[in-house]
Amino acid sequence: MRASVCAFLALAGGFWVAVGPCRAAEPRHAIAMHGAPALPPDFTHMPYANPEAPKGGRLVQGILGTFDSLNPLIVRGVAVQQVRGFVVESLMARGNDEAFTLYGLLARYVETDDIRSYVTFHLDPKARFSDGKPVLAADVLFSWALLRDKGRPNHRQYYSKVTRAEALDPLTVRFDLAGANDRELPLILGLMPVLPRHAVDVATFEETSMTAPVGSGPYRITAVKPGASVTLTRNPDYWGRDLPVNRGLWNFDEVRLDFYREANGAFEAFKRGLYDFRVETEPLRWHDGYDFAAARSGEVIRDAIKTGMPQPAEFLVFNTRRPVFSDIRVRQALTLLLDFEWINRNYFFGLYARTASFYAGSELSAWARAADDRERELLKPFAHIPPDIMDGSYRLPVTDGSGRDRAALRSALKLLSEAGYELDGAVLRQRSTRTPFTFEILVTTRDQERIALAYQRDLKRAGIEASVRAVDAVQFDQRRLAFNRCRPATSSRSTGAARPPPSRARETTWAPRTRRSTS
């Protein structure tokens, strides 16, 4: 046990931190949301990384959009998101082939109790910022306070749950989480970006800036053309190049990010060889847009990469707070009326697949998989889960792809009749009140609008009147926050971790998922 140090540090942000003795601890190399980390303490590299990968060269990547800031940790401005990770590091790093497990990065070890009432991070003594100064507990506490008060909303929300923060010694920091009742919080704190206290101006932190930030990551920003490009150069003195979480990664000597404001212009630049790597998300372009000289000669290599991660997806989400969607038979009927097979063939050239799980494309998917004994025990309180969900036999409906599947229409009308609706001529009405079945679909992009209009046509065949309304991002968020209207929504993971619905809840939604990339 180290001797006590009777001193206090006054840090920016207006709080005092006691520097005292290290407490009894059981530090570990990793922390998992549930269960134990997959990799042992003596692992040498991530399973998905090649530790012998060659170093050197330059990668030019095309990005659709623009930027007016190099700070991705604030609300204001449009930032270069790659700064996070390439330049600014976290206390710990994700294991990308596990659901939510973190391994040591700036923090060599982590400790917490069974109820996650506190978390302590032990910093690596070798950790350095790019200017050579060591990463200390004071920097961690400074970053926590700064992002809690001036960071993005997710940082403010989570970091404000910490009841007490203190440096136990210059390389050890503890966060008390009493009362937070959040098992995920220690991991979210583990993903906290660490900023250098000596190189950040608190007064101007929330302002957009083109000044290259000082970070501890493997790259430094060496050139910026506002709105056009950012050049990242590998730091030859990077402190963490030999860490197991980094071995085989960060291989290019230089990475240049070129920004394009318009999709067609970006693709034409790729065809001319102005950048090296492209992720293709447009089915029409993937289907017939790569018939140019470089692609025919093999200079451009097309490949479909399956990552094993949950796939990107889009859903039509029912607002079940509205009475019209409260009956599951109605939602089942509306699902039957979506002719995904027709949409996939005519709009996406058969390249998309129906999403059947909140974790589609990964080993976490419960699709076509029976619940095991432990799962059944956990789900006992939810007696409303249908048996076919539990035994893995549930399947999403499949149409004949004609755009006029009469069998699907009959099945949908039967369910709607059981739910209290009947056709009155060409209008579906509630049997008791004679109210027409109508609702609104909210969209924010042209692609969403195209799918919604196809769905509108399918619904019309059942006498349902659905209006499609395109709104901007602000209006969409206002509606969403007020739980107003049925709306399409894109699934995503927040900084920290996602909070998806239970994986065995029956879905009455659709979602195409992308599995295509071009390099």
Coordinates of C-alpha atoms in Angstrom, one line a residue:
M1 CA 0.0 0.0 0.0
R2 CA 1.4 3.4 -0.9
A3 CA 1.7 6.1 1.6
S4 CA -1.0 8.7 1.7
V5 CA -0.4 12.0 -0.1
C6 CA -2.0 14.9 1.8
A7 CA -2.6 17.3 -1.0
F8 CA -5.4 18.5 -3.3
L9 CA -5.4 19.4 -7.0
A10 CA -7.5 22.3 -8.3
L11 CA -8.6 21.3 -11.8
A12 CA -10.4 23.3 -14.5
G13 CA -14.1 22.9 -14.3
G14 CA -14.4 24.1 -10.7
F15 CA -14.0 20.9 -8.7
W16 CA -11.5 19.7 -6.2
V17 CA -10.0 16.2 -6.3
A18 CA -8.3 14.5 -3.4
V19 CA -5.1 12.6 -4.2
G20 CA -4.9 9.8 -1.7
P21 CA -3.8 6.2 -1.3
C22 CA -4.7 3.5 -3.7
R23 CA -7.5 1.3 -2.3
A24 CA -7.6 -2.4 -2.3
A25 CA -8.4 -3.5 -5.8
E26 CA -8.8 -6.5 -8.1
P27 CA -7.8 -4.9 -11.4
R28 CA -8.7 -6.7 -14.6
H29 CA -7.5 -6.4 -18.2
A30 CA -11.0 -6.1 -19.6
I31 CA -14.7 -5.6 -18.6
A32 CA -17.8 -7.1 -20.2
M33 CA -21.4 -5.9 -20.1
H34 CA -22.4 -9.5 -19.2
G35 CA -20.3 -12.5 -18.4
A36 CA -16.6 -12.7 -18.9
P37 CA -14.4 -11.2 -21.6
A38 CA -13.6 -13.6 -24.4
L39 CA -9.9 -12.9 -24.5
P40 CA -7.5 -13.8 -21.6
P41 CA -5.2 -11.4 -19.9
D42 CA -2.2 -12.6 -22.0
F43 CA -3.8 -12.2 -25.4
T44 CA -1.5 -10.8 -28.0
H45 CA -3.8 -9.3 -30.6
M46 CA -7.4 -9.0 -31.6
P47 CA -8.7 -12.1 -33.5
Y48 CA -9.8 -10.0 -36.4
A49 CA -6.4 -8.2 -36.8
N50 CA -3.3 -9.5 -38.6
P51 CA -0.3 -8.7 -36.3
E52 CA 2.0 -9.2 -39.3
A53 CA 0.2 -6.6 -41.4
P54 CA 2.7 -4.4 -43.3
K55 CA 3.1 -0.8 -42.4
G56 CA 3.4 2.1 -44.8
G57 CA 1.7 3.7 -47.8
R58 CA -1.2 6.1 -48.1
L59 CA -5.0 5.6 -48.1
V60 CA -7.2 8.2 -49.7
Q61 CA -10.9 7.8 -48.7
G62 CA -13.8 9.6 -50.2
I63 CA -16.5 10.9 -47.8
L64 CA -19.9 12.3 -48.8
G65 CA -20.5 15.6 -46.9
T66 CA -18.4 18.5 -45.5
F67 CA -17.0 19.7 -42.3
D68 CA -16.4 23.0 -40.4
S69 CA -14.8 21.7 -37.2
L70 CA -12.2 19.3 -36.0
N71 CA -13.9 18.7 -32.7
P72 CA -16.4 15.8 -32.8
L73 CA -17.1 16.1 -29.1
I74 CA -19.4 19.2 -29.2
V75 CA -22.8 19.9 -30.6
R76 CA -21.9 22.9 -32.7
G77 CA -20.7 22.5 -36.3
V78 CA -20.1 19.5 -38.6
A79 CA -17.0 17.7 -37.3
V80 CA -14.6 15.2 -38.8
Q81 CA -15.7 12.1 -36.9
Q82 CA -12.5 10.2 -37.6
V83 CA -10.7 12.5 -35.2
R84 CA -12.3 10.3 -32.5
G85 CA -10.2 7.1 -32.6
F86 CA -7.4 8.2 -35.0
V87 CA -6.4 11.2 -32.8
V88 CA -8.3 11.1 -29.5
E89 CA -8.3 7.9 -27.6
S90 CA -10.5 6.4 -24.9
L91 CA -9.6 4.8 -21.6
M92 CA -10.5 1.4 -23.1
A93 CA -11.1 -0.1 -26.6
R94 CA -14.0 -2.2 -27.9
G95 CA -13.6 -5.8 -28.8
N96 CA -15.4 -5.7 -32.1
D97 CA -16.3 -9.4 -32.2
E98 CA -18.0 -9.3 -28.8
A99 CA -21.4 -7.7 -27.9
F100 CA -20.0 -5.1 -25.5
T101 CA -16.6 -5.8 -24.0
L102 CA -13.8 -3.3 -23.5
Y103 CA -10.0 -4.0 -23.3
G104 CA -7.3 -1.9 -21.9
L105 CA -6.0 1.1 -23.9
L106 CA -5.1 4.3 -22.0
A107 CA -6.2 2.4 -18.9
R108 CA -4.2 -0.8 -18.5
Y109 CA -6.5 -2.2 -15.9
V110 CA -10.1 -1.7 -14.7
E111 CA -11.9 -2.7 -11.6
T112 CA -15.5 -2.6 -10.4
D113 CA -17.7 -4.5 -8.0
D114 CA -20.5 -6.9 -8.8
I115 CA -23.2 -4.3 -8.6
R116 CA -21.2 -1.8 -10.6
S117 CA -21.4 0.9 -7.9
Y118 CA -18.0 2.2 -8.8
V119 CA -15.3 1.8 -11.4
T120 CA -11.6 2.5 -11.1
F121 CA -9.2 2.9 -14.1
H122 CA -5.5 2.3 -13.7
L123 CA -3.7 4.2 -16.4
D124 CA -0.8 2.8 -18.4
P125 CA 2.4 4.6 -17.2
K126 CA 3.6 4.6 -20.9
A127 CA 0.6 6.5 -22.2
R128 CA 1.6 9.8 -23.8
F129 CA -0.1 12.6 -25.7
S130 CA 1.3 13.4 -29.1
D131 CA 3.3 16.3 -27.6
G132 CA 5.1 13.9 -25.3
K133 CA 3.3 14.8 -22.0
P134 CA 2.1 11.8 -19.9
V135 CA -1.6 11.0 -19.7
L136 CA -2.5 11.4 -16.0
A137 CA -5.6 10.9 -13.8
A138 CA -5.9 14.7 -13.8
D139 CA -6.5 14.6 -17.6
V140 CA -9.2 11.9 -17.1
L141 CA -11.0 13.9 -14.5
F142 CA -10.6 17.1 -16.6
S143 CA -12.1 15.4 -19.6
W144 CA -15.0 13.9 -17.6
A145 CA -15.9 17.3 -16.1
L146 CA -15.5 19.1 -19.4
L147 CA -17.7 16.7 -21.4
R148 CA -20.2 16.5 -18.6
D149 CA -20.7 20.2 -18.7
K150 CA -19.9 21.2 -22.3
G151 CA -19.9 17.9 -24.4
R152 CA -22.5 16.3 -26.5
P153 CA -25.9 15.4 -25.0
N154 CA -25.0 11.7 -24.6
H155 CA -21.9 12.7 -22.6
R156 CA -23.8 15.1 -20.5
Q157 CA -26.5 12.5 -19.7
Y158 CA -24.2 9.7 -18.7
Y159 CA -21.3 11.5 -17.1
S160 CA -23.7 13.4 -14.8
K161 CA -24.7 10.1 -13.2
V162 CA -21.3 10.0 -11.5
T163 CA -21.7 11.0 -7.9
R164 CA -18.0 11.4 -7.1
A165 CA -14.8 11.4 -9.0
E166 CA -11.3 11.3 -7.5
A167 CA -7.7 10.6 -8.3
L168 CA -6.4 7.9 -6.0
D169 CA -2.9 8.6 -7.3
P170 CA -1.5 10.3 -10.4
L171 CA -2.3 7.2 -12.5
T172 CA -5.5 5.9 -10.9
V173 CA -9.0 7.5 -11.1
R174 CA -12.1 6.3 -9.5
F175 CA -15.8 7.1 -10.3
D176 CA -18.4 6.4 -7.7
L177 CA -21.8 5.5 -9.3
A178 CA -23.9 5.0 -6.2
G179 CA -27.6 5.3 -7.1
A180 CA -27.1 5.3 -10.8
N181 CA -28.5 1.8 -11.1
D182 CA -26.9 1.5 -14.5
R183 CA -24.8 -1.7 -15.1
E184 CA -23.6 -0.2 -18.4
L185 CA -22.2 3.0 -17.0
P186 CA -18.7 1.7 -16.1
L187 CA -18.3 0.6 -19.8
I188 CA -19.6 4.0 -21.0
L189 CA -17.0 5.7 -18.8
G190 CA -14.4 3.3 -20.3
L191 CA -15.2 4.7 -23.7
M192 CA -14.7 8.3 -22.5
P193 CA -12.4 10.3 -24.8
V194 CA -9.4 11.6 -22.8
L195 CA -8.3 15.2 -23.6
P196 CA -5.0 16.9 -22.5
R197 CA -5.7 19.3 -19.7
H198 CA -2.7 21.4 -20.7
A199 CA -3.8 21.8 -24.3
V200 CA -7.6 22.5 -24.1
D201 CA -9.0 26.0 -23.6
V202 CA -12.2 25.4 -21.6
A203 CA -13.5 28.9 -22.5
T204 CA -13.6 28.1 -26.2
F205 CA -14.2 24.4 -26.1
E206 CA -17.7 24.6 -27.4
E207 CA -16.7 26.7 -30.4
T208 CA -16.0 25.2 -33.8
S209 CA -12.3 25.2 -34.6
M210 CA -9.9 24.1 -37.4
T211 CA -7.0 23.8 -34.9
A212 CA -5.7 20.3 -34.9
P213 CA -6.3 18.8 -31.4
V214 CA -3.6 17.2 -29.3
G215 CA -4.5 13.6 -28.7
S216 CA -2.9 10.3 -27.5
G217 CA -4.0 8.3 -30.6
P218 CA -1.9 6.8 -33.4
Y219 CA -2.4 9.7 -35.8
R220 CA -1.9 13.4 -35.8
I221 CA -3.7 15.9 -38.1
T222 CA -1.0 17.4 -40.3
A223 CA -3.0 19.2 -43.1
V224 CA -6.5 20.7 -43.3
K225 CA -8.3 22.2 -46.3
P226 CA -11.5 23.5 -44.8
G227 CA -14.5 21.6 -46.1
A228 CA -12.4 19.7 -48.6
S229 CA -9.8 17.3 -47.0
V230 CA -8.0 16.3 -43.8
T231 CA -4.7 14.5 -43.7
L232 CA -3.8 12.2 -40.8
T233 CA -0.2 11.2 -40.4
R234 CA 0.8 8.2 -38.3
N235 CA 2.8 9.2 -35.2
P236 CA 6.1 7.3 -35.3
D237 CA 6.3 7.8 -31.5
Y238 CA 2.8 6.5 -30.8
W239 CA 3.0 5.1 -27.3
G240 CA 0.4 2.3 -27.8
R241 CA 1.6 0.8 -31.1
D242 CA 2.6 -2.5 -29.4
L243 CA -0.6 -2.9 -27.2
P244 CA -2.5 -6.1 -27.9
V245 CA -5.6 -4.1 -28.9
N246 CA -3.6 -2.2 -31.5
R247 CA -1.3 -4.8 -32.9
G248 CA -2.1 -5.2 -36.6
L249 CA -4.1 -2.0 -36.8
W250 CA -3.4 1.6 -37.8
N251 CA -1.1 0.5 -40.7
F252 CA -1.1 3.3 -43.2
D253 CA 1.6 6.0 -42.8
E254 CA -0.9 8.6 -44.1
V255 CA -4.7 8.7 -44.3
R256 CA -6.3 11.4 -46.3
L257 CA -10.1 12.1 -46.1
D258 CA -11.5 13.8 -49.2
F259 CA -14.9 15.3 -48.8
Y260 CA -17.5 15.5 -51.6
R261 CA -20.8 17.4 -51.4
E262 CA -22.7 15.4 -54.0
A263 CA -23.0 11.6 -54.4
N264 CA -22.6 11.5 -58.2
G265 CA -19.6 13.7 -58.1
A266 CA -18.0 11.5 -55.5
F267 CA -18.6 8.4 -57.6
E268 CA -17.1 10.1 -60.7
A269 CA -14.0 11.0 -58.7
F270 CA -13.7 7.4 -57.7
K271 CA -13.9 6.3 -61.3
R272 CA -11.1 8.6 -62.1
G273 CA -8.9 7.2 -59.3
L274 CA -9.0 10.3 -57.1
Y275 CA -9.5 8.2 -54.0
D276 CA -8.8 4.5 -53.1
F277 CA -11.7 3.2 -51.0
R278 CA -15.4 3.5 -51.3
V279 CA -18.4 1.9 -49.5
E280 CA -21.3 1.5 -51.9
T281 CA -24.8 1.8 -50.5
E282 CA -26.8 2.5 -53.7
P283 CA -28.2 -0.7 -55.2
L284 CA -28.6 0.8 -58.7
R285 CA -25.0 2.0 -58.8
W286 CA -23.8 -1.4 -57.5
H287 CA -25.8 -3.2 -60.0
D288 CA -24.8 -1.4 -63.2
G289 CA -22.5 1.5 -62.3
Y290 CA -19.2 -0.3 -62.1
D291 CA -18.8 -1.0 -65.8
F292 CA -15.9 1.3 -66.4
A293 CA -12.3 0.7 -67.6
A294 CA -10.6 0.4 -64.2
A295 CA -13.3 -2.1 -62.9
R296 CA -13.1 -4.1 -66.1
S297 CA -9.3 -4.3 -65.9
G298 CA -9.3 -5.4 -62.3
E299 CA -7.7 -2.2 -61.0
V300 CA -10.9 -1.6 -59.0
I301 CA -11.8 -4.6 -56.9
R302 CA -15.4 -5.1 -55.9
D303 CA -16.2 -7.2 -52.8
A304 CA -19.1 -7.9 -50.5
I305 CA -17.8 -7.9 -47.0
K306 CA -19.7 -9.7 -44.2
T307 CA -18.4 -8.2 -41.0
G308 CA -20.3 -10.4 -38.4
M309 CA -21.5 -7.1 -36.8
P310 CA -25.3 -6.3 -36.6
Q311 CA -26.2 -5.1 -40.1
P312 CA -27.3 -1.5 -40.8
A313 CA -31.1 -1.4 -41.2
E314 CA -34.1 0.8 -41.7
F315 CA -37.5 0.1 -40.2
L316 CA -41.1 1.2 -40.4
V317 CA -41.9 1.7 -36.7
F318 CA -45.5 1.6 -35.5
N319 CA -46.3 4.3 -32.9
T320 CA -48.1 1.9 -30.5
R321 CA -49.1 4.9 -28.3
R322 CA -51.8 5.6 -30.9
P323 CA -54.9 3.4 -30.5
V324 CA -55.0 2.5 -34.2
F325 CA -51.8 0.5 -33.7
S326 CA -52.5 -0.9 -30.3
D327 CA -53.9 -4.3 -31.5
I328 CA -51.2 -6.8 -32.5
R329 CA -53.6 -8.2 -35.2
V330 CA -53.6 -4.8 -36.9
R331 CA -49.8 -4.7 -36.8
Q332 CA -49.6 -8.2 -38.2
A333 CA -52.0 -7.3 -41.0
L334 CA -50.0 -4.2 -41.9
T335 CA -46.9 -6.3 -42.0
L336 CA -48.6 -8.7 -44.4
L337 CA -49.5 -5.8 -46.7
L338 CA -45.9 -4.7 -47.2
D339 CA -44.7 -6.4 -50.4
F340 CA -41.1 -6.5 -49.6
E341 CA -40.3 -9.0 -52.4
W342 CA -41.7 -6.6 -55.0
I343 CA -39.8 -3.6 -53.5
N344 CA -36.6 -5.6 -53.3
R345 CA -36.7 -6.8 -56.9
N346 CA -37.8 -3.5 -58.4
Y347 CA -35.9 -1.0 -56.3
F348 CA -32.9 -2.9 -55.0
F349 CA -32.2 -5.6 -57.7
G350 CA -32.7 -8.3 -55.1
L351 CA -29.6 -7.1 -53.1
Y352 CA -31.4 -6.5 -49.8
A353 CA -32.6 -9.0 -47.2
R354 CA -35.5 -8.8 -44.8
T355 CA -34.3 -8.0 -41.3
A356 CA -35.7 -10.5 -38.9
S357 CA -33.7 -9.6 -35.7
F358 CA -32.5 -6.5 -33.9
Y359 CA -29.0 -8.1 -34.3
A360 CA -29.4 -9.3 -37.9
G361 CA -26.3 -10.7 -39.4
S362 CA -24.5 -11.4 -36.1
E363 CA -24.3 -14.3 -33.7
L364 CA -26.6 -12.4 -31.3
S365 CA -29.5 -12.8 -33.6
A366 CA -32.4 -14.9 -32.2
W367 CA -33.9 -15.5 -35.7
A368 CA -34.7 -19.1 -36.4
R369 CA -33.1 -20.1 -33.0
A370 CA -35.0 -21.5 -30.1
A371 CA -34.7 -19.8 -26.7
D372 CA -32.4 -21.7 -24.4
D373 CA -33.3 -22.5 -20.7
R374 CA -31.6 -19.4 -19.4
E375 CA -33.4 -17.2 -21.9
R376 CA -36.8 -18.7 -21.1
E377 CA -36.1 -18.1 -17.4
L378 CA -35.3 -14.4 -18.0
L379 CA -38.4 -14.0 -20.2
K380 CA -40.9 -15.6 -17.8
P381 CA -42.4 -12.3 -16.7
F382 CA -43.3 -11.6 -20.4
A383 CA -46.0 -14.1 -20.8
H384 CA -47.3 -12.3 -23.9
I385 CA -44.4 -13.4 -26.1
P386 CA -45.9 -15.9 -28.7
P387 CA -44.7 -19.5 -28.6
D388 CA -43.4 -19.3 -32.2
I389 CA -41.0 -16.6 -31.1
M390 CA -39.7 -18.7 -28.3
D391 CA -39.2 -21.8 -30.3
G392 CA -37.6 -20.0 -33.2
S393 CA -40.3 -21.1 -35.8
Y394 CA -41.7 -17.6 -36.5
R395 CA -41.1 -16.3 -40.0
L396 CA -41.8 -13.0 -41.6
P397 CA -44.4 -13.2 -44.3
V398 CA -43.2 -13.7 -47.9
T399 CA -45.3 -12.5 -50.8
D400 CA -45.3 -13.7 -54.4
G401 CA -43.6 -10.5 -55.4
S402 CA -46.3 -9.5 -57.9
G403 CA -47.3 -6.3 -56.2
R404 CA -50.8 -7.7 -56.0
D405 CA -50.6 -10.8 -53.8
R406 CA -54.2 -11.8 -53.2
A407 CA -53.4 -14.4 -50.6
A408 CA -51.6 -11.9 -48.4
L409 CA -54.4 -9.4 -48.9
R410 CA -57.0 -12.0 -47.8
S411 CA -55.0 -12.9 -44.7
A412 CA -54.5 -9.2 -43.8
L413 CA -58.3 -8.5 -44.2
K414 CA -59.1 -11.5 -42.0
L415 CA -56.9 -10.2 -39.2
L416 CA -58.3 -6.7 -39.6
S417 CA -61.8 -8.1 -39.4
E418 CA -60.9 -10.0 -36.1
A419 CA -59.6 -6.6 -34.8
G420 CA -62.9 -4.9 -35.5
Y421 CA -62.6 -3.5 -39.0
E422 CA -64.6 -4.1 -42.2
L423 CA -64.5 -2.9 -45.8
D424 CA -67.2 -0.4 -46.7
G425 CA -66.8 -0.3 -50.5
A426 CA -63.2 0.7 -51.0
V427 CA -62.7 2.1 -47.5
L428 CA -61.7 0.1 -44.4
R429 CA -63.7 1.3 -41.4
Q430 CA -63.9 0.5 -37.7
R431 CA -67.0 -1.6 -37.3
S432 CA -68.3 0.1 -34.2
T433 CA -67.6 3.8 -35.0
R434 CA -67.4 3.7 -38.8
T435 CA -64.2 5.6 -38.6
P436 CA -61.9 5.2 -41.6
F437 CA -58.6 3.5 -41.0
T438 CA -56.0 6.3 -41.7
F439 CA -52.6 7.2 -40.5
E440 CA -49.5 9.1 -41.5
I441 CA -46.0 7.9 -42.5
L442 CA -43.3 10.4 -41.7
V443 CA -40.1 10.4 -43.9
T444 CA -37.0 12.5 -44.0
T445 CA -35.2 11.3 -47.2
R446 CA -36.1 10.6 -50.8
D447 CA -35.2 6.9 -50.4
Q448 CA -37.6 6.6 -47.4
E449 CA -40.3 8.4 -49.4
R450 CA -40.0 6.0 -52.3
I451 CA -40.5 3.0 -50.1
A452 CA -43.3 4.7 -48.2
L453 CA -45.2 5.5 -51.4
A454 CA -44.9 1.8 -52.5
Y455 CA -46.3 0.8 -49.1
Q456 CA -49.1 3.4 -49.5
R457 CA -50.1 1.6 -52.7
D458 CA -50.2 -1.8 -51.0
L459 CA -52.3 -0.4 -48.1
K460 CA -54.8 1.2 -50.5
R461 CA -55.7 -2.3 -51.8
A462 CA -57.0 -3.1 -48.2
G463 CA -58.9 0.2 -48.0
I464 CA -56.4 1.9 -45.7
E465 CA -55.6 5.5 -46.4
A466 CA -52.0 6.3 -45.5
S467 CA -50.5 9.7 -46.2
V468 CA -46.8 10.2 -46.7
R469 CA -45.2 13.4 -45.3
A470 CA -41.6 14.4 -45.9
V471 CA -40.2 16.7 -43.2
D472 CA -36.8 18.1 -42.3
A473 CA -34.6 16.8 -39.5
V474 CA -35.9 19.3 -36.9
Q475 CA -39.5 18.5 -37.6
F476 CA -38.8 14.8 -37.5
D477 CA -37.1 15.1 -34.0
Q478 CA -40.0 17.2 -32.7
R479 CA -42.5 14.6 -33.8
R480 CA -40.3 11.8 -32.5
L481 CA -39.8 13.3 -29.1
A482 CA -43.6 14.0 -28.8
F483 CA -44.3 10.3 -29.9
N484 CA -46.4 11.7 -32.7
R485 CA -47.1 9.6 -35.8
C486 CA -45.8 6.4 -37.3
R487 CA -42.3 7.0 -38.6
P488 CA -39.4 5.3 -40.3
A489 CA -36.3 5.1 -38.2
T490 CA -32.7 4.1 -38.7
S491 CA -31.1 1.8 -36.2
S492 CA -27.8 2.9 -34.7
R493 CA -25.5 2.6 -31.7
S494 CA -24.7 5.5 -29.5
T495 CA -21.4 6.4 -28.0
G496 CA -21.2 4.0 -25.2
A497 CA -23.6 1.3 -26.3
A498 CA -26.9 0.8 -27.9
R499 CA -30.0 0.0 -25.9
P500 CA -32.0 -2.1 -28.4
P501 CA -35.4 -3.7 -27.6
P502 CA -35.4 -7.4 -26.4
S503 CA -34.2 -9.6 -29.3
R504 CA -37.2 -11.9 -29.1
A505 CA -40.0 -9.3 -29.3
R506 CA -42.1 -9.9 -32.4
E507 CA -41.2 -7.4 -35.1
T508 CA -43.9 -5.9 -37.3
T509 CA -41.4 -3.8 -39.2
W510 CA -39.3 -4.1 -42.4
A511 CA -35.7 -3.2 -43.0
P512 CA -33.3 -3.6 -45.9
R513 CA -29.8 -4.2 -44.8
T514 CA -26.6 -3.4 -46.6
R515 CA -23.7 -5.9 -47.1
R516 CA -21.8 -4.2 -49.9
S517 CA -18.6 -2.4 -50.0
T518 CA -16.2 -1.4 -52.8
S519 CA -12.5 -0.9 -52.7

